[in-house]
PDB file of C-alpha atoms in Angstrom:
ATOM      1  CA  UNK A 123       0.000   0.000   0.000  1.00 51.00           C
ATOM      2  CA  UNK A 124       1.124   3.319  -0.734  1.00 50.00           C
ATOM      3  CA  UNK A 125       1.850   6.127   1.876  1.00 56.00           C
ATOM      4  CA  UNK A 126       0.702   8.805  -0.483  1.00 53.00           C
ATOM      5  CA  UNK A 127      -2.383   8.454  -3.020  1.00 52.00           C
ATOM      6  CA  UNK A 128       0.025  10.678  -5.370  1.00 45.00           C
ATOM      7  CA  UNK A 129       3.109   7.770  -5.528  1.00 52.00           C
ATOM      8  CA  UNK A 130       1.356   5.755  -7.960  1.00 49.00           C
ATOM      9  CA  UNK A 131       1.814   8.829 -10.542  1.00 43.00           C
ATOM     10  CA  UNK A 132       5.520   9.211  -9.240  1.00 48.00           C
ATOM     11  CA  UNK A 133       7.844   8.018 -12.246  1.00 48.00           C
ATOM     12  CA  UNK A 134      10.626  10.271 -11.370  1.00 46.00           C
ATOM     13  CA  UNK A 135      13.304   7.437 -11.357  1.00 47.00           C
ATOM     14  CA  UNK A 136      12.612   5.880 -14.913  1.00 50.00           C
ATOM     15  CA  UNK A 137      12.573   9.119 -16.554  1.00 43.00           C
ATOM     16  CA  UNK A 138      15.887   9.255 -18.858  1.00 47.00           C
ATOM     17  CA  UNK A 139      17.026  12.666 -18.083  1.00 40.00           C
ATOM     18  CA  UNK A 140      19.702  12.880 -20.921  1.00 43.00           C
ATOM     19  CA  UNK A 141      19.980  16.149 -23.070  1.00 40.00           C
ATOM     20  CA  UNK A 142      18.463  16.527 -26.147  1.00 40.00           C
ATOM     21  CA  UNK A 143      18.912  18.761 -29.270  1.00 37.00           C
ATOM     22  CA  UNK A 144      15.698  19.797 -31.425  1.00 37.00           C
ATOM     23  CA  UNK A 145      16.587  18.722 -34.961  1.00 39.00           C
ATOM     24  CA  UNK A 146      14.344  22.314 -35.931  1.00 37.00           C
ATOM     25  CA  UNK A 147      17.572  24.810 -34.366  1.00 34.00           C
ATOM     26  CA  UNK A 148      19.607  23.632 -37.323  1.00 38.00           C
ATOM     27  CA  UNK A 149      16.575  23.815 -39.993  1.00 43.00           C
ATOM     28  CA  UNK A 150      15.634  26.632 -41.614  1.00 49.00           C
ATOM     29  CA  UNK A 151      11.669  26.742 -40.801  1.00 51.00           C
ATOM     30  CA  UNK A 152      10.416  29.249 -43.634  1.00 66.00           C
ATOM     31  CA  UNK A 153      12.497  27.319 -46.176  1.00 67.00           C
ATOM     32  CA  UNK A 154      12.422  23.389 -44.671  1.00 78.00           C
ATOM     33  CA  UNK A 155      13.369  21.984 -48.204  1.00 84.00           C
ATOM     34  CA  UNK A 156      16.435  20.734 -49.517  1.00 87.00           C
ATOM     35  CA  UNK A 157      19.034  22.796 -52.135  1.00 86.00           C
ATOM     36  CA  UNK A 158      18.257  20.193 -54.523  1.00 88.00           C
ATOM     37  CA  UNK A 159      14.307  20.719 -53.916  1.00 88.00           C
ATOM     38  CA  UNK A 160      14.940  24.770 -54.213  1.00 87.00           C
ATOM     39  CA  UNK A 161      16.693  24.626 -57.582  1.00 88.00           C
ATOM     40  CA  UNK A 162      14.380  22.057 -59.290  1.00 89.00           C
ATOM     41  CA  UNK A 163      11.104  24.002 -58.085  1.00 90.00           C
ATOM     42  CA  UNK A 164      13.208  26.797 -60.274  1.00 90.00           C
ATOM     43  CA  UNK A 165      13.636  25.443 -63.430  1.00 92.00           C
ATOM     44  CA  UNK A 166      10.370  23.745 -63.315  1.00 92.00           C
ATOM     45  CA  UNK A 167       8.521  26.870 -62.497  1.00 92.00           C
ATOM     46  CA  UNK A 168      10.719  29.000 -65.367  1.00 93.00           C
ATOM     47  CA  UNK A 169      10.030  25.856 -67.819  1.00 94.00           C
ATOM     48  CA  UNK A 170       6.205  26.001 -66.722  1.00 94.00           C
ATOM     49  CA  UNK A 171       6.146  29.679 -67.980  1.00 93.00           C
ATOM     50  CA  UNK A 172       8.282  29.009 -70.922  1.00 95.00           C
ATOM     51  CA  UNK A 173       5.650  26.093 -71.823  1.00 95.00           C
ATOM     52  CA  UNK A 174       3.042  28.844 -71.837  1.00 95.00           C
ATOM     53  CA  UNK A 175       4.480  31.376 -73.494  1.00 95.00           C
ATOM     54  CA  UNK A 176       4.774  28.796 -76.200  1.00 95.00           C
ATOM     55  CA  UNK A 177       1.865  27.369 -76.108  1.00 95.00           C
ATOM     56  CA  UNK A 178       0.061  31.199 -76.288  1.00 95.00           C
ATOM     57  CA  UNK A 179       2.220  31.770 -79.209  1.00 95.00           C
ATOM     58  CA  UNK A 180       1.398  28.432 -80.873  1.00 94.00           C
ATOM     59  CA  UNK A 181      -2.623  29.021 -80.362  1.00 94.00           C
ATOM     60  CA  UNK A 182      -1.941  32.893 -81.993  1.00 94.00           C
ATOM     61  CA  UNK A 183      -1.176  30.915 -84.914  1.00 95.00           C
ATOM     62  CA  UNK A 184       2.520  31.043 -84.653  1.00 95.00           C
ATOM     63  CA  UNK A 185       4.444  28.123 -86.026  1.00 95.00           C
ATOM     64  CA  UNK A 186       8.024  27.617 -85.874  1.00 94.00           C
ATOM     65  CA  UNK A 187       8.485  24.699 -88.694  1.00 94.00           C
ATOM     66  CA  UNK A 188       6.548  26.818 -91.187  1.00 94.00           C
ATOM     67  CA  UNK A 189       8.234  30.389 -90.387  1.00 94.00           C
ATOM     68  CA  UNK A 190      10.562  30.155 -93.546  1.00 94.00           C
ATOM     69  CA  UNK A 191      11.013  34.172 -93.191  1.00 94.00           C
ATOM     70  CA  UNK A 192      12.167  34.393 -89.501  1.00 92.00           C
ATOM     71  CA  UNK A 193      14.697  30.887 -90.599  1.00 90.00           C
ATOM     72  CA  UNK A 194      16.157  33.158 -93.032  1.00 92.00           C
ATOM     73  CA  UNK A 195      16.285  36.161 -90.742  1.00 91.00           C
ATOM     74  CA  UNK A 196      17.791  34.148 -88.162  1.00 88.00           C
ATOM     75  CA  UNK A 197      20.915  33.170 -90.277  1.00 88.00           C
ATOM     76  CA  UNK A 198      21.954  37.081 -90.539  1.00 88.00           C
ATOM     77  CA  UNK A 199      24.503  38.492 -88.248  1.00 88.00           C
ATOM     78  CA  UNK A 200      23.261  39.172 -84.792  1.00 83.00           C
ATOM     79  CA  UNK A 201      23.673  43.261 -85.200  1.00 85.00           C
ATOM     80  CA  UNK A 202      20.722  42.749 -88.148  1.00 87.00           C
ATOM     81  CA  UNK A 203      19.011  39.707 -86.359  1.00 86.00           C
ATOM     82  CA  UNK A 204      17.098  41.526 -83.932  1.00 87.00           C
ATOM     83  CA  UNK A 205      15.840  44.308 -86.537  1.00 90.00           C
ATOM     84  CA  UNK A 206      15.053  41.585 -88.733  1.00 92.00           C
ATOM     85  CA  UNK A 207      13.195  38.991 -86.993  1.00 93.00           C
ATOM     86  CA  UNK A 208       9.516  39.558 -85.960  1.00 95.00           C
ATOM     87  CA  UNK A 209       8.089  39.447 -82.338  1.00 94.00           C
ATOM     88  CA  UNK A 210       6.684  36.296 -82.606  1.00 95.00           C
ATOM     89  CA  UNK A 211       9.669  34.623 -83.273  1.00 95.00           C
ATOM     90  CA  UNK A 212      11.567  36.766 -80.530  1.00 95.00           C
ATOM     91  CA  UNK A 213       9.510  36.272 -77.877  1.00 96.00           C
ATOM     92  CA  UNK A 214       9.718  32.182 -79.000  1.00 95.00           C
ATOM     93  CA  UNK A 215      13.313  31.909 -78.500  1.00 94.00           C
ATOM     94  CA  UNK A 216      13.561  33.788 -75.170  1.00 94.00           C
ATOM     95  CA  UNK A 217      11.422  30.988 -74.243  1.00 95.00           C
ATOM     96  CA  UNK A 218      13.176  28.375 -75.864  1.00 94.00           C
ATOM     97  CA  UNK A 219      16.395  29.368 -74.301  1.00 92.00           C
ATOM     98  CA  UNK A 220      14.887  30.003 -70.849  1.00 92.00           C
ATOM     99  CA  UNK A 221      13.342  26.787 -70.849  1.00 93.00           C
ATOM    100  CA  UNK A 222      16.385  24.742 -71.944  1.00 92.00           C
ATOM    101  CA  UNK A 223      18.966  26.361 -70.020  1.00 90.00           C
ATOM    102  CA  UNK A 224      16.645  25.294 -67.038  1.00 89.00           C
ATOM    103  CA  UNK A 225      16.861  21.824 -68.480  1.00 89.00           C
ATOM    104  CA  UNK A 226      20.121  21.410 -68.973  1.00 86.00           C
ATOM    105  CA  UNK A 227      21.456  23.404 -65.673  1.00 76.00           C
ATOM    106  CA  UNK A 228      21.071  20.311 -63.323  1.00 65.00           C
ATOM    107  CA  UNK A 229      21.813  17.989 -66.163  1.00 57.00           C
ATOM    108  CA  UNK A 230      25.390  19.384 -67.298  1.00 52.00           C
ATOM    109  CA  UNK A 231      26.053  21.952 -64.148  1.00 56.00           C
ATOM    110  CA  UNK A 232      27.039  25.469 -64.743  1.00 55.00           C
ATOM    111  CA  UNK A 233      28.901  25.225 -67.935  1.00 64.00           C
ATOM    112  CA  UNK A 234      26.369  24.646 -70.944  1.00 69.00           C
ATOM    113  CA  UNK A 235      28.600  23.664 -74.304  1.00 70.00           C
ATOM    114  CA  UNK A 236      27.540  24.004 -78.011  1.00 69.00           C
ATOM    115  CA  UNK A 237      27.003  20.139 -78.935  1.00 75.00           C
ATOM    116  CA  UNK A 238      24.219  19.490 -75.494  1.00 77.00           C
ATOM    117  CA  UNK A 239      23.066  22.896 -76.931  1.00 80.00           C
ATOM    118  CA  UNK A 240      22.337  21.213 -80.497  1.00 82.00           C
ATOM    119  CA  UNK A 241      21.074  18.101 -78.352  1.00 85.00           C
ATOM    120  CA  UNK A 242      18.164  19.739 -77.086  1.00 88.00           C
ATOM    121  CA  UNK A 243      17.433  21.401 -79.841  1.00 87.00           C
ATOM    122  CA  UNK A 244      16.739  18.286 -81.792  1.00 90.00           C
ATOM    123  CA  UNK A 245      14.903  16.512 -78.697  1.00 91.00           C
ATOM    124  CA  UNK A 246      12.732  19.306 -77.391  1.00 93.00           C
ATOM    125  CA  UNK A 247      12.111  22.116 -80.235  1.00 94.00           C
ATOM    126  CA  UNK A 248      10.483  22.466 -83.978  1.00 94.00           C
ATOM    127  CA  UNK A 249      12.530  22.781 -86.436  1.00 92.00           C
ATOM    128  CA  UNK A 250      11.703  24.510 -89.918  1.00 92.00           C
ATOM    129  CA  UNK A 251       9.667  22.119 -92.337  1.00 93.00           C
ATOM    130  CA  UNK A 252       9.129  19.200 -89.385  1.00 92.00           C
ATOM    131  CA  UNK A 253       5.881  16.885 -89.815  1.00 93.00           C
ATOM    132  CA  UNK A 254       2.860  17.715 -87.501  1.00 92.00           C
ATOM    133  CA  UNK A 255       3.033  14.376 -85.472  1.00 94.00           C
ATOM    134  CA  UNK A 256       6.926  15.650 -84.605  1.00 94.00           C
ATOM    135  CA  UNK A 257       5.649  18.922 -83.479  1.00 94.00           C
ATOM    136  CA  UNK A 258       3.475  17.286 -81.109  1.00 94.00           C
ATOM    137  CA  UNK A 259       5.910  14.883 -79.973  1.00 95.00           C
ATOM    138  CA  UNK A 260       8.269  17.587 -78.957  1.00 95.00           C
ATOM    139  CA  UNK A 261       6.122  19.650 -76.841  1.00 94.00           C
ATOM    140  CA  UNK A 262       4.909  16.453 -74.937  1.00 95.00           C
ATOM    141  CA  UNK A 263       8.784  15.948 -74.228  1.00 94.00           C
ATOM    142  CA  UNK A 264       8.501  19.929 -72.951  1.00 95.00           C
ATOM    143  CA  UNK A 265       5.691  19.077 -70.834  1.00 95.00           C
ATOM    144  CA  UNK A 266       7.547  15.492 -69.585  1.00 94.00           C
ATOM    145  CA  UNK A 267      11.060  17.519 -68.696  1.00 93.00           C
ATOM    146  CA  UNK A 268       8.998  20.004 -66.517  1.00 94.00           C
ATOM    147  CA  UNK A 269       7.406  17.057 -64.835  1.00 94.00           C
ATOM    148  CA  UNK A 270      10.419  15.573 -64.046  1.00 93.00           C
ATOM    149  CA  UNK A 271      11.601  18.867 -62.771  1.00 91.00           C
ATOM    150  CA  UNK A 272       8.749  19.274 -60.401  1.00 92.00           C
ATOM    151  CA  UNK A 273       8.751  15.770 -58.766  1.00 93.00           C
ATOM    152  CA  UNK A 274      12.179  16.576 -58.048  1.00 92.00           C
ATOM    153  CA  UNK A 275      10.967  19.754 -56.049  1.00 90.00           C
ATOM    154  CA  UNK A 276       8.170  17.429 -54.423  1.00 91.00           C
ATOM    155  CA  UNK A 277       6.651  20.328 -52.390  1.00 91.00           C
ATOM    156  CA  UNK A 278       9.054  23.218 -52.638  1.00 89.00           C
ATOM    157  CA  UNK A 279       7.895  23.699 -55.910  1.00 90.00           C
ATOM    158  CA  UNK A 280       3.909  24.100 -54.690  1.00 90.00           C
ATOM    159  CA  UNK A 281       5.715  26.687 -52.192  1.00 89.00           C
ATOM    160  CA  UNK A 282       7.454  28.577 -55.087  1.00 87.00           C
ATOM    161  CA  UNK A 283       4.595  29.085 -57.192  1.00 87.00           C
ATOM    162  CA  UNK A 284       2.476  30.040 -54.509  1.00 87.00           C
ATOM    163  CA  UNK A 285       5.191  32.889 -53.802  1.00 84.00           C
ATOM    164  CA  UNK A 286       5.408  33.663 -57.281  1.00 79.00           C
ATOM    165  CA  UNK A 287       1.415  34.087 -57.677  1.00 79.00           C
ATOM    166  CA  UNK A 288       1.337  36.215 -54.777  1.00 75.00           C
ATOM    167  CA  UNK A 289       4.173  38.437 -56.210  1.00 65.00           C
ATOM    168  CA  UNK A 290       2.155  38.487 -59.740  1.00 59.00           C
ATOM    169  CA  UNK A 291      -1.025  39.768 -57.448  1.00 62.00           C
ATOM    170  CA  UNK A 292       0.489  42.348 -55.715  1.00 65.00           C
ATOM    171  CA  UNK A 293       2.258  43.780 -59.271  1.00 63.00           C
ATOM    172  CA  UNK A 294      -1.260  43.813 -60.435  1.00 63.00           C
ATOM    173  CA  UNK A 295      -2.409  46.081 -57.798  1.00 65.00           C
ATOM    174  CA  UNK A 296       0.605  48.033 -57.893  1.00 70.00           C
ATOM    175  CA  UNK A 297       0.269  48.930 -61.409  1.00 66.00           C
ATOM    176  CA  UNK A 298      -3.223  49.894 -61.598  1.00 70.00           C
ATOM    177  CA  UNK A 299      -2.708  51.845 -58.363  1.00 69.00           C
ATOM    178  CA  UNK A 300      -0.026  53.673 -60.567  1.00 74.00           C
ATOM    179  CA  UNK A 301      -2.828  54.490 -63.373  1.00 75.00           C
ATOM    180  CA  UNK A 302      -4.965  55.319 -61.114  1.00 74.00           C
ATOM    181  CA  UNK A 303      -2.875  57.907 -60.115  1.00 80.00           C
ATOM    182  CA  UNK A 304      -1.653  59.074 -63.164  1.00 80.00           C
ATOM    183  CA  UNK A 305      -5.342  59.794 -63.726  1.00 78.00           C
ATOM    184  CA  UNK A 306      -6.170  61.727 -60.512  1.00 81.00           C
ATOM    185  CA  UNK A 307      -3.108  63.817 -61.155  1.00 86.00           C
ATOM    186  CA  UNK A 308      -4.530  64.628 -64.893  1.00 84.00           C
ATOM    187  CA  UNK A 309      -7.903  65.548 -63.323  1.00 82.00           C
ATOM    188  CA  UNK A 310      -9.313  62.663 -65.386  1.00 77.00           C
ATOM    189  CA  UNK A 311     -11.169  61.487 -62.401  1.00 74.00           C
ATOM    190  CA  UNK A 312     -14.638  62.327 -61.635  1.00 79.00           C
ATOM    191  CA  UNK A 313     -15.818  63.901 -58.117  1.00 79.00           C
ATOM    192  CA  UNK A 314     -16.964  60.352 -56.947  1.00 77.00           C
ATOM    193  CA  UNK A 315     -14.098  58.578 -58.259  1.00 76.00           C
ATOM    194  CA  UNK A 316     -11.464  60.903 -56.949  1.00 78.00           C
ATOM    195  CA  UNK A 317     -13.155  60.552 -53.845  1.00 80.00           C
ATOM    196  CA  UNK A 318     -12.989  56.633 -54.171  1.00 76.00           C
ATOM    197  CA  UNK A 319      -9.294  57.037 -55.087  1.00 73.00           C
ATOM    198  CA  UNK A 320      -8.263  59.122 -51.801  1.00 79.00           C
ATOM    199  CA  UNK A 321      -9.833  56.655 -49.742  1.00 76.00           C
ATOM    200  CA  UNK A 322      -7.829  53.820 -51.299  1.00 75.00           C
ATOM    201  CA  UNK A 323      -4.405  55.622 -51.192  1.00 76.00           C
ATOM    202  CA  UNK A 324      -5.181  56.161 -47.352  1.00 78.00           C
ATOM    203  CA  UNK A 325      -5.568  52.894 -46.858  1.00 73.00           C
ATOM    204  CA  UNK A 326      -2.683  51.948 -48.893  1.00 70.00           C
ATOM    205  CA  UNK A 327      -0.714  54.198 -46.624  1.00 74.00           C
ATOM    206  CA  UNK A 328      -1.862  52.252 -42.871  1.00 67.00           C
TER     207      UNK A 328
END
């Protein structure tokens, strides 16, 4: 029998007293993922945009294996090349290159040479006078490198794009902030509206 009703809850002598270190003072808590993780989330988020860009382009009617003018164009030195070229085409190759440099950074490392260059060229993009059923082939393969990219990332790349998004959001209500102002400083606003656009910048301003 025990002298004190509270000695049954006494444990004090098998409790293992030795000193422990929380594994979450060496981890950075805001940013628990791996270097690995944070560079794949990257590429796969720059290839996701690149994808889009591309596929925009492609649904404007743009397409690369039937440009014959801009595969001319392209051939001329690069002080005419720019002035030469149309926008379409431009705006395709800054997303060609964006996207394959993001391929081929954890692939090769930091140095990129001319022959992986030519590589992915022939595996991921359309070239001039290519069969439909090739076209199509290659942007699965786009699609299938940015997947690969993201599982990678596992998680840190749902984290970066969240980021991102909310970065896009606020430049949206930045900018129209701006015209907003630009307006009220014209005197394009009316009474109400001006009225409606003090009220916002004092909020902005809290």
């Amino acid at each position: 029998m025990t002298n004190n009703i509270f000695d049954q809850f006494d444990q004090t002598e098998d409790l293992n007293l030795q000193p422990q270190v929380s594994q979450t003072l060496t981890e950075d808590i805001k940013n628990p993922f791996s270097e690995t993780q944070n560079k794949a989330a990257s590429f796969a988020y720059r290839q996701l945009k690149a994808i889009e860009e591309t596929d925009a382009l492609i649904a404007g009617g743009y397409n690369p294996s039937s440009d014959l003018y801009n595969y001319m164009a392209s051939a001329l030195p690069d002080i005419f090349e720019g002035w030469a070229t149309t926008s379409k085409y431009q705006q395709w190759e800054r997303a060609k290159i964006d996207f394959s440099t993001a391929q081929l950074r954890p692939e090769t490392g930091a140095v990129i040479n001319d022959t992986e260059i030519v590589w992915i060229d022939d595996t991921l993009w359309e070239k001039f006078g290519q069969k439909k059923e090739v076209q199509l082939a290659k942007r699965e393969a786009r699609y299938r490198a940015h997947i690969g990219n993201k599982t990678v990332a596992g998680k840190a790349y749902d984290k970066l794009v969240k980021e991102m998004e909310a970065g896009d959001q606020e430049k949206i209500v930045n900018d129209s902030f701006g015209i907003l102002k630009n307006r009220a400083n014209n005197g394009e606003l009316n009474e109400e509206q001006l009225a409606k656009f003090k009220e916002l910048e004092r909020l902005r301003k809290q």
